[in-house]
Short mmCIF file of C-alpha atoms and ligand atoms in Angstrom, two decimals:
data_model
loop_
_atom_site.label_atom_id
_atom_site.label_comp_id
_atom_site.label_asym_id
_atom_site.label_seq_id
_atom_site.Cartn_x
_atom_site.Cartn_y
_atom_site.Cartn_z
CA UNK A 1 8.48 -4.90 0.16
CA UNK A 2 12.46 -5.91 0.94
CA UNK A 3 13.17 -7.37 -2.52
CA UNK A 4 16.59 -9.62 -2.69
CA UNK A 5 19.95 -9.45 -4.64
CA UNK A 6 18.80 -11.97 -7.01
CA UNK A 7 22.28 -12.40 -8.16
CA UNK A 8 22.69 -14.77 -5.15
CA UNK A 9 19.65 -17.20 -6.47
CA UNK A 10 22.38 -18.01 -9.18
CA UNK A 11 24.55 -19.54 -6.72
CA UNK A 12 25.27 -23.39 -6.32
CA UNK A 13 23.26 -24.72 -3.85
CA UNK A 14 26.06 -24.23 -0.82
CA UNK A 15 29.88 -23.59 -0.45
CA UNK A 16 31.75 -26.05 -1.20
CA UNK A 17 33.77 -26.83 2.36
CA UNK A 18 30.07 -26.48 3.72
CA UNK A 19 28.62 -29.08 1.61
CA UNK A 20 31.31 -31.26 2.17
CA UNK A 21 30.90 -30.98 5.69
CA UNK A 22 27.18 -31.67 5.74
CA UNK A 23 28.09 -34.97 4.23
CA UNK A 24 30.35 -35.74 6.47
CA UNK A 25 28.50 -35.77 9.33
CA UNK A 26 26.16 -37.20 7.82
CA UNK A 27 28.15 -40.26 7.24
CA UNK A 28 29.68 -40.37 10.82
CA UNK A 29 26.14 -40.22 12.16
CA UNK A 30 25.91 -43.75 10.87
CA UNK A 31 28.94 -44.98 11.18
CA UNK A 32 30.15 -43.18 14.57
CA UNK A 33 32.50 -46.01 14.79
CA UNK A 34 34.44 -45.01 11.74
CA UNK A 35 37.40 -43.29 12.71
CA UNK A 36 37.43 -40.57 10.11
CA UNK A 37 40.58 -38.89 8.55
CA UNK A 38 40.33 -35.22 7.28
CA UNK A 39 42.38 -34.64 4.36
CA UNK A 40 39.66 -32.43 3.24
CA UNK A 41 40.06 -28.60 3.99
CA UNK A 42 43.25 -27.08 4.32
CA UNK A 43 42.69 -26.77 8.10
CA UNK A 44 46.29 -27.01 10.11
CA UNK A 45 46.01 -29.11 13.20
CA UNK A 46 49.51 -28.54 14.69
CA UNK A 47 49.45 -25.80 17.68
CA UNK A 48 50.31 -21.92 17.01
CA UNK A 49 54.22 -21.23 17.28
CA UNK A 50 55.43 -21.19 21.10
CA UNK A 51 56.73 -17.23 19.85
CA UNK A 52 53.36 -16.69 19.30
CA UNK A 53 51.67 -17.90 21.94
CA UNK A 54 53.99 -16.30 24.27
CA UNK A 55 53.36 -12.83 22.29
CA UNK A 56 49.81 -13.74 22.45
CA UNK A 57 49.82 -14.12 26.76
CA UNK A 58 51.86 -11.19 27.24
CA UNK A 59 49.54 -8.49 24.79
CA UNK A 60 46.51 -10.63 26.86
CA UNK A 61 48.35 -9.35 30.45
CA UNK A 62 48.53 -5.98 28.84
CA UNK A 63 44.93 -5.96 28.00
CA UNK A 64 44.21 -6.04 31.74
CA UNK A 65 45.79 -2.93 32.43
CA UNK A 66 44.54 0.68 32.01
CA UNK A 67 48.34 1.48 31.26
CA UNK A 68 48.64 -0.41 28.65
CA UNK A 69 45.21 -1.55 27.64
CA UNK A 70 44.36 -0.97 23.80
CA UNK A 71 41.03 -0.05 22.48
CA UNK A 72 40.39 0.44 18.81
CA UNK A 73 43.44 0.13 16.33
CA UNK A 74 44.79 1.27 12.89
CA UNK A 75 41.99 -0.71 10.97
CA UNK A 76 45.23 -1.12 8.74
CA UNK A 77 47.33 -2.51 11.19
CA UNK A 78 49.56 -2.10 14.03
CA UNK A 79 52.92 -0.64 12.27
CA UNK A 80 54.90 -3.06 14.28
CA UNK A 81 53.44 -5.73 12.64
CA UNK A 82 52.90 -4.10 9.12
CA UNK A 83 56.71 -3.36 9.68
CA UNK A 84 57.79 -6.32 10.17
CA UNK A 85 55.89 -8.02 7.23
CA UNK A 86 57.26 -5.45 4.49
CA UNK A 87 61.17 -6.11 5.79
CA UNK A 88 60.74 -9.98 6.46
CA UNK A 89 58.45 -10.95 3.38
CA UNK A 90 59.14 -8.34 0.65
CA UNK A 91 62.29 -6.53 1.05
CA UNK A 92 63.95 -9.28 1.98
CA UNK A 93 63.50 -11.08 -1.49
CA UNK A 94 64.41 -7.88 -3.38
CA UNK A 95 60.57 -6.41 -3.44
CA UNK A 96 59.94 -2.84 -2.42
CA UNK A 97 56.65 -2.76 -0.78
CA UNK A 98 56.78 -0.15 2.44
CA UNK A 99 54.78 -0.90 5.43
CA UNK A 100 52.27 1.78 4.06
CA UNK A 101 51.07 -0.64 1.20
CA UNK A 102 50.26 -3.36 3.96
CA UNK A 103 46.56 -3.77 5.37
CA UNK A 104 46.48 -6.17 7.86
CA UNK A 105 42.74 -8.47 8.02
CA UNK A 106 41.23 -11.29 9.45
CA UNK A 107 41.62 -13.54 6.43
CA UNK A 108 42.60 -13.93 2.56
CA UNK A 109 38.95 -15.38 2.12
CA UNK A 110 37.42 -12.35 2.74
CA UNK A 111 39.92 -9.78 1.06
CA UNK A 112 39.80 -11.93 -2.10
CA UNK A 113 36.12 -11.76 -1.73
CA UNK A 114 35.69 -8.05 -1.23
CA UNK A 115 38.23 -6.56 -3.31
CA UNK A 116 35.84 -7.02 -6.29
CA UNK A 117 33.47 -4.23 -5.03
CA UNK A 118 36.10 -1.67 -6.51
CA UNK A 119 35.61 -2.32 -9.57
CA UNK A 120 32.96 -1.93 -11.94
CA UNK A 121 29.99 -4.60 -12.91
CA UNK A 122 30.96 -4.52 -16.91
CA UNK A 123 34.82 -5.55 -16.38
CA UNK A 124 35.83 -8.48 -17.90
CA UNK A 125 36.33 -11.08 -15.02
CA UNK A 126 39.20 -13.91 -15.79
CA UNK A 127 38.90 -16.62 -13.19
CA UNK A 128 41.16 -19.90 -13.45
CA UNK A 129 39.09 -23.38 -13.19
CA UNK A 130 39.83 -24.88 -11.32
CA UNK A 131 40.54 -22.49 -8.35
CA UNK A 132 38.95 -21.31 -5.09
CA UNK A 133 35.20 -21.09 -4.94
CA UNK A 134 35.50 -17.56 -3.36
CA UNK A 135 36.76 -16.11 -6.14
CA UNK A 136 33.88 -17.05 -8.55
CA UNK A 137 31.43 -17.02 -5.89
CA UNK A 138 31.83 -13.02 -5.07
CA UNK A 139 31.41 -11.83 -8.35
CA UNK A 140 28.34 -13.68 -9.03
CA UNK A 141 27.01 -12.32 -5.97
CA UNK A 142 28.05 -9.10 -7.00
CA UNK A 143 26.36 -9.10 -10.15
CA UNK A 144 29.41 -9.48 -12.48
CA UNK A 145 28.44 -13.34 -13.94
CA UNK A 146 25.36 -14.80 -15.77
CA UNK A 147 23.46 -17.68 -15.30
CA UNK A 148 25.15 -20.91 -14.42
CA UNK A 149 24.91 -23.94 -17.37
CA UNK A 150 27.04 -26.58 -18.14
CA UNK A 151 28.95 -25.95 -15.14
CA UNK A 152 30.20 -22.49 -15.81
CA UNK A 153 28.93 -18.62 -15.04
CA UNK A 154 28.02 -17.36 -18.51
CA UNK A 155 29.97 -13.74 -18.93
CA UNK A 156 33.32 -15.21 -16.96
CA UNK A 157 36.50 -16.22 -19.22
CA UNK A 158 37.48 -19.37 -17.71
CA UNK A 159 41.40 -19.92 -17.52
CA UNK A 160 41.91 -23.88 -17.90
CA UNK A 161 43.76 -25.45 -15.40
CA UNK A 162 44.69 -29.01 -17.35
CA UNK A 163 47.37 -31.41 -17.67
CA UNK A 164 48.66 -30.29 -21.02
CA UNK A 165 49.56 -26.80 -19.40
CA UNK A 166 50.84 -28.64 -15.96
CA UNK A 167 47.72 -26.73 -14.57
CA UNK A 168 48.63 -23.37 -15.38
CA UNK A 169 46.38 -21.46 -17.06
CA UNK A 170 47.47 -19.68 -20.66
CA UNK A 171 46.84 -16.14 -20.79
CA UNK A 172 43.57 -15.15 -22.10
CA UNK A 173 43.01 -15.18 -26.17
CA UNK A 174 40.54 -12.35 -25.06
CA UNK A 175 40.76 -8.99 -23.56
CA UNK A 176 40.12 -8.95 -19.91
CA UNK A 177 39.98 -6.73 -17.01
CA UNK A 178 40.42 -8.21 -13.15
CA UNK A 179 42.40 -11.61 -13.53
CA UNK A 180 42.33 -13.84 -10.71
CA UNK A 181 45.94 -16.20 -9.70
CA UNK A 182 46.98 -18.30 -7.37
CA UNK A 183 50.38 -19.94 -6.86
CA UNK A 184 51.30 -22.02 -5.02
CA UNK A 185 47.73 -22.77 -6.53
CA UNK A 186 44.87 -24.15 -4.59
CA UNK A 187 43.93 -26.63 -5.29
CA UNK A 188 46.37 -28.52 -7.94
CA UNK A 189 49.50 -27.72 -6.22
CA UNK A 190 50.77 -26.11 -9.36
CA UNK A 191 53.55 -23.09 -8.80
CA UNK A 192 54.64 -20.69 -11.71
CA UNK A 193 57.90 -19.65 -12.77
CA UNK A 194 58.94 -16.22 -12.94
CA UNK A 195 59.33 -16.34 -16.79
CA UNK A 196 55.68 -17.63 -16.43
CA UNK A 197 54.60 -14.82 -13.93
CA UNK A 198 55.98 -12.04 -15.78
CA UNK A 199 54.04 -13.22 -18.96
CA UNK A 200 50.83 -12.07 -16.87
CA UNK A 201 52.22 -8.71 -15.24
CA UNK A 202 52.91 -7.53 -19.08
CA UNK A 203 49.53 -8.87 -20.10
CA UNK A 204 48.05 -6.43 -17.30
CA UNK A 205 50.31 -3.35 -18.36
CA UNK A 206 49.41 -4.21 -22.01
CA UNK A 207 45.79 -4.41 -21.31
CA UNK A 208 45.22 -1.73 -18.46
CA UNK A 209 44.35 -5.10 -16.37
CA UNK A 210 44.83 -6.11 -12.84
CA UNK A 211 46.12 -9.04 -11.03
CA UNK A 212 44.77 -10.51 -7.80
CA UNK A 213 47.44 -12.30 -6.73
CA UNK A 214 46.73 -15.12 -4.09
CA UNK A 215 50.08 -16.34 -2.43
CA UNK A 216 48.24 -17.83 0.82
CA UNK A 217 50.53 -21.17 0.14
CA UNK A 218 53.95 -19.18 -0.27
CA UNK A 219 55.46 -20.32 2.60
CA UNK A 220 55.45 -23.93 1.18
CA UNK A 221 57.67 -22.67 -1.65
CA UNK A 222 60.95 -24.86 -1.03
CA UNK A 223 62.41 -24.79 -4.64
CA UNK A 224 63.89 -20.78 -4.42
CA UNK A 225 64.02 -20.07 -7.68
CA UNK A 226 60.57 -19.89 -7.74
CA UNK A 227 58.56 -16.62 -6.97
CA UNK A 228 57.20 -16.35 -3.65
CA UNK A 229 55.47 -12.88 -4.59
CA UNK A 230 54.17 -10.89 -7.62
CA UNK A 231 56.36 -8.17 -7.09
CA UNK A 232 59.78 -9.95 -7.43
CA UNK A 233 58.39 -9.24 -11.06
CA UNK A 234 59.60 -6.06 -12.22
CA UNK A 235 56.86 -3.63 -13.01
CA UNK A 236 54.08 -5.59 -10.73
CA UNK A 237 53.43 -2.73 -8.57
CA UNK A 238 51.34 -0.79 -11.31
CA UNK A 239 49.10 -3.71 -12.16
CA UNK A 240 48.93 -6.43 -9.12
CA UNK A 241 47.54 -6.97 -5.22
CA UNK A 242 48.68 -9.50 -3.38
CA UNK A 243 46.92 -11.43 -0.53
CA UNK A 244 48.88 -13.51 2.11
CA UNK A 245 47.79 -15.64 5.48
CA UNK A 246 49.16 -16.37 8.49
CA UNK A 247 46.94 -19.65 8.40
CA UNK A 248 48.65 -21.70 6.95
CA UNK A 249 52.49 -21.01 7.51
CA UNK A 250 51.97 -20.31 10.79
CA UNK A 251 48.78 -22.22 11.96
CA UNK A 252 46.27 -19.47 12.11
CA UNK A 253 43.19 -20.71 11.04
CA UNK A 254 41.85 -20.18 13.82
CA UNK A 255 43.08 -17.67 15.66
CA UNK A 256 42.59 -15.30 12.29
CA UNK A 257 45.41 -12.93 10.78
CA UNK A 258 45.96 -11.76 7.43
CA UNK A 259 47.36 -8.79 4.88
CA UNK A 260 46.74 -7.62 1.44
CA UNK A 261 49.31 -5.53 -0.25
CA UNK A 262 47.99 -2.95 -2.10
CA UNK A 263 50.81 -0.96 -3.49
CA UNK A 264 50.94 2.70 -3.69
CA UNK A 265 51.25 3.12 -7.82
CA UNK A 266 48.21 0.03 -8.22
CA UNK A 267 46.25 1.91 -10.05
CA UNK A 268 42.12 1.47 -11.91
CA UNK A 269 40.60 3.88 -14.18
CA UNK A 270 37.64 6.19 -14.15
CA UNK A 271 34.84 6.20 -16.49
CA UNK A 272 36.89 9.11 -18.24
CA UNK A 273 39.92 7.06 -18.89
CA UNK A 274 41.98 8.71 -15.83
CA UNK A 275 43.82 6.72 -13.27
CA UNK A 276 43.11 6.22 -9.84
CA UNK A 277 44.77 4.68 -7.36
CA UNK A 278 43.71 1.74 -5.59
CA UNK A 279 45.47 2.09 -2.07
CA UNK A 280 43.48 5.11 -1.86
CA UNK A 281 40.01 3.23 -2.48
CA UNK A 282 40.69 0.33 -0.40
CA UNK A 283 42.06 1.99 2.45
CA UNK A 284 38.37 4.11 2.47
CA UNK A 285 36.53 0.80 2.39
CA UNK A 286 39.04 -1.42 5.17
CA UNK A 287 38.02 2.21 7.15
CA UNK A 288 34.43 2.34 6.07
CA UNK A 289 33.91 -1.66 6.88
CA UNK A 290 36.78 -3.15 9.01
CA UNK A 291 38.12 -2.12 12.62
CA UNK A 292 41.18 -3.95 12.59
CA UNK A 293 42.23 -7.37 13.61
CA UNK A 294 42.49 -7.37 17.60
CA UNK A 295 46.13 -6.53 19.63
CA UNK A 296 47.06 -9.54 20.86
CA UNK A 297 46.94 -11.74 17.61
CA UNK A 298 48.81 -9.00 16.00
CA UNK A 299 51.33 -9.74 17.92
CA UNK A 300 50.94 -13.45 17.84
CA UNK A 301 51.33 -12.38 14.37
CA UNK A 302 54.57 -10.48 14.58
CA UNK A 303 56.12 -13.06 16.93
CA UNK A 304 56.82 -15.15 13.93
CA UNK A 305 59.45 -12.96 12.37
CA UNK A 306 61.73 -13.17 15.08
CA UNK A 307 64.52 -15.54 14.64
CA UNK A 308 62.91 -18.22 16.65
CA UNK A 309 59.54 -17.08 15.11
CA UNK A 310 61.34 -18.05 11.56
CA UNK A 311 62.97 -21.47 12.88
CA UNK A 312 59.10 -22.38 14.19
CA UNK A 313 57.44 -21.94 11.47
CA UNK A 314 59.60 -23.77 9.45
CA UNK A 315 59.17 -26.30 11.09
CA UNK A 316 55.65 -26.40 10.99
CA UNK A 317 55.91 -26.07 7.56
CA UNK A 318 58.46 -28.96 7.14
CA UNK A 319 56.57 -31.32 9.19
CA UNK A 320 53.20 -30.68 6.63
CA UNK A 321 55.26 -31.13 3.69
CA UNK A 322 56.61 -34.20 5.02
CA UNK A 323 52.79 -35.42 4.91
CA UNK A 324 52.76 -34.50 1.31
CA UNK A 325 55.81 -36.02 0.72
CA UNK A 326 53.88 -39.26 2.09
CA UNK A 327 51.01 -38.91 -0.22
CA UNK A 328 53.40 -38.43 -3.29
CA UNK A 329 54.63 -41.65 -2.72
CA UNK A 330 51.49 -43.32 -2.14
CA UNK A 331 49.56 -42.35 -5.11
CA UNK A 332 52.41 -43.08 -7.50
CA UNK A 333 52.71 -46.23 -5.74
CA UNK A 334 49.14 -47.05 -6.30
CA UNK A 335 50.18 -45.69 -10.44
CA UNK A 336 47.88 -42.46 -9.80
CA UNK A 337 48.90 -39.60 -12.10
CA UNK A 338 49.66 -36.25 -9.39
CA UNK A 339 50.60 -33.02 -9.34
CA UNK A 340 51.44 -31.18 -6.31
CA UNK A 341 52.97 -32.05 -2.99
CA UNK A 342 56.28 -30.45 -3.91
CA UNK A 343 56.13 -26.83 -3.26
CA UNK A 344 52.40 -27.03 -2.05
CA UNK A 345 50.66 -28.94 1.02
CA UNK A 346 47.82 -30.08 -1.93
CA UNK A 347 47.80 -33.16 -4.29
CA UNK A 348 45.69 -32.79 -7.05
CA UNK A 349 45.23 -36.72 -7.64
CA UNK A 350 43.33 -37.92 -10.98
CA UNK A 351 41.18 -40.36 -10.27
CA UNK A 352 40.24 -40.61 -13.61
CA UNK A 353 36.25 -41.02 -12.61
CA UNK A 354 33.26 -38.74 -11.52
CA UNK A 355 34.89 -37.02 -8.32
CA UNK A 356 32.00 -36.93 -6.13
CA UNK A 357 32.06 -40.43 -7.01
CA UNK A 358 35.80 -40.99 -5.60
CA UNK A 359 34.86 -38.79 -2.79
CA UNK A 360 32.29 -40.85 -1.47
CA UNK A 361 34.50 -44.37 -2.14
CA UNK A 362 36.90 -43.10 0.01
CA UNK A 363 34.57 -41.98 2.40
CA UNK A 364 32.69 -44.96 2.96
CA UNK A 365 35.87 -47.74 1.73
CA UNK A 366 38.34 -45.91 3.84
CA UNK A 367 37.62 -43.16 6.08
CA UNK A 368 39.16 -40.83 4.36
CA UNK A 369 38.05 -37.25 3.59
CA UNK A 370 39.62 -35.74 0.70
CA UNK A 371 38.04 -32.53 -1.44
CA UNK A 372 36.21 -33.76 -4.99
CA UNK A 373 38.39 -31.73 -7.87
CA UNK A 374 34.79 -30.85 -9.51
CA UNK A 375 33.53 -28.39 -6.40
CA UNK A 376 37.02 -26.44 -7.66
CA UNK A 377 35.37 -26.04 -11.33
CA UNK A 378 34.25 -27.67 -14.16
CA UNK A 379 38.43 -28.42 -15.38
CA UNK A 380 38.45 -30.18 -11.45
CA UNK A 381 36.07 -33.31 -12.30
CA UNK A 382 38.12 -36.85 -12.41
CA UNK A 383 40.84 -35.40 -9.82
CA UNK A 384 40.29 -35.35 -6.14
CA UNK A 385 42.54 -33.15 -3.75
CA UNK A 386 44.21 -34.35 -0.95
CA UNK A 387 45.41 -31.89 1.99
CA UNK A 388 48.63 -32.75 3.64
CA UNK A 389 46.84 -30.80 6.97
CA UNK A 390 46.64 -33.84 9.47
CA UNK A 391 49.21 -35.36 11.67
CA UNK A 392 51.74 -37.59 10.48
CA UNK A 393 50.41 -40.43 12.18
CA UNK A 394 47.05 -39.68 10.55
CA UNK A 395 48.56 -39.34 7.23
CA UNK A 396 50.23 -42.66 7.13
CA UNK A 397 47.15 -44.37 8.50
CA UNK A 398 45.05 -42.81 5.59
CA UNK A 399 47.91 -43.87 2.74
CA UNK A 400 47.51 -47.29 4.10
CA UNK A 401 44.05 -47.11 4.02
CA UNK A 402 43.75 -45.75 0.60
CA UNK A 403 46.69 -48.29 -0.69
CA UNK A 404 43.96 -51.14 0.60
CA UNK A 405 41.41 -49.69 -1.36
CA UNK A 406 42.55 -48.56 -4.19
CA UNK A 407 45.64 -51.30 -5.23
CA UNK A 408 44.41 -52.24 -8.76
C1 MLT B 1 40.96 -24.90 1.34
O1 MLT B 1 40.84 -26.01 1.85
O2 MLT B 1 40.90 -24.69 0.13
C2 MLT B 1 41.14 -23.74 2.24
O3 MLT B 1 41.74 -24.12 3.39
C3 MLT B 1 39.85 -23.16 2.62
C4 MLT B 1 40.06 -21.77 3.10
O4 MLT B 1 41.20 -21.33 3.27
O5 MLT B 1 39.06 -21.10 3.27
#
């Protein structure tokens, strides 16, 4: 008899994107005259960088040829990209990561999601609510959570995400192990200081912890004093990994690029007390499971820290947060309380009522597709998120949509 993980029969029903996309279409089956506007998922819509497409046609051409045809690569990465990353992204900004502490992947969803099998089932899991499903999602699969009541995984210590701490979370009044961030955060829009930052890194020293740094939303960082990585913290190599995308800064959502930085001194512990290191367990399992992301959008990839790579992107970048900017104004227009939409393509909106409720209002009053705050954890209910993903055009249709509905 195959029996099943039964930890997955604790799960919600579906994903959240998923579910939100099931009622989607179901609403533009019967209304296909609606013309819908998805301010949902953080999907881009602008096309790649002309650098990268370029780099993309020419490694294509040398696909073709036996000369200079590639077959399997590092699974960690080309060096010329894993290069480039440490010197444009790290050392630039004062952080000493080398290119060896780079593994290039095919996505921050999945290396958030599997970096959990490292550990052990009994470690203390801190996960912020509200934050991204995967997070939560992977550990009850894995085993690591209890049943689900009252909206929350018994076993997990929920960090609160509210207005009184400007959504982010206090450290933990509890000992934990494997602590979960994200900042630029997804989805409130919420960035930490460095004074803020650094409280955490010494937590994990003090406590033998470990930080999973998310910085997928880094490049949307426009206030510089802010940190755009965990390791322009002093001492952040021993305790913290850090996962980045090309998806959003540079439009790869769907042409699939990303790296985790696993620094050489990142270290666990045994079940005798002795330290281990972590580059050496995750570079086994990125062997064991992962043959590398393919040539040519590694090079799409690298294309991006040229000079005119850098003066693309920024673009892209500016043009999205000009969106935002849009939606700022709107909701306080319409007197919504906001956060986000500064350093962050997200605006975490209250909407100070049930926010499946305020999902489906704008759905079927406007045409608008925004993300309910609850799907993001229990902390998310009465806020909705809005993504500034969409064309301009789009964006200022929706606010004038949404400024018809919602004027009170
Ligand atoms: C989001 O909308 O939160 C993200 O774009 C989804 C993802 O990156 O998987």
């Amino acid at each position: 008899m195959i029996t099943i993980n039964e930890h997955y029969l604790k799960l919600q029903k579906s994903y959240l994107f998923s579910d939100i996309a099931k009622r989607v279409r179901a609403f533009q089956k019967k209304n296909p005259d609606v013309n819908l506007i998805k301010l949902g998922i953080g999907d881009v819509t602008r096309g790649l960088p002309g650098v990268s497409i370029d780099a993309f046609h020419k490694a294509v051409d040398e696909m073709a040829e036996d000369t200079t045809f590639r077959g399997y690569g590092p699974e960690q990465g080309y060096e010329f990209l894993r290069e480039a990353i440490a010197v444009n992204d790290f050392r630039s900004r004062g952080a000493d990561i080398s290119a060896e502490e780079i593994f290039v992947s095919d996505g921050a969803k999945c290396d958030t999601g599997n970096i959990q099998e490292l550990f052990t089932n009994d470690i203390k899991i801190a996960i912020p609510d509200p934050s991204y499903p995967s997070y939560l999602d992977t550990n009850v699969m894995a085993g690591r959570t209890g049943d689900f009541t009252d909206g929350r995984y018994k076993g997990v210590v929920y960090l609160d995400g509210v207005k009184e701490n400007g959504f982010v979370p206090s450290l933990p009044e509890e000992h934990v192990d494997l602590i979960y961030l994200c900042f630029p955060n997804n989805p409130t829009g919420s960035t930490i200081t460095r004074e803020e930052l650094k409280a955490w890194v010494d937590y994990a020293k003090d406590n033998k912890a470990l930080i999973l740094f998310d910085a997928a939303y880094e490049a949307f960082i426009c206030d510089n004093s802010l940190p755009k990585s965990i390791y322009e913290i002093e001492g952040a190599k021993e305790v913290a990994i850090e996962f980045r995308s090309f998806s959003k800064s540079a439009g790869f959502t769907g042409t699939r690029c990303a790296y985790t930085v696993v620094p050489k001194e990142c270290a666990g512990y045994d079940s005798n007390g002795k330290k281990q290191l972590i580059h050496s367990l995750w570079n086994r399992r990125h062997c064991t499971k992962f043959n590398g992301v393919s040539y040519p959008v590694q090079r799409a990839a690298e294309a991006i820290y040229s000079d005119s790579g850098k003066a693309q992107t920024k673009n892209l970048v500016d043009y999205y947060m000009k969106n935002a900017a849009l939606v700022c104004t709107t909701m306080s227009k319409l007197g919504y309380d906001y956060v986000g939409g500064k350093n962050s393509p997200y605006i975490w909106v209250n909407g100070e009522t049930d926010s499946w409720d305020f999902f489906d209002m704008l759905l079927n009053k406007a045409g608008v597709v925004c993300t309910p705050g609850a799907g993001f954890g229990r902390c998310g209910n009465g806020y909705i998120r809005i993504s500034a993903f969409n064309s301009y055009e789009n964006v200022k249709i929706a606010m004038s949509r949404l400024t018809e509905t919602l004027s009170r």
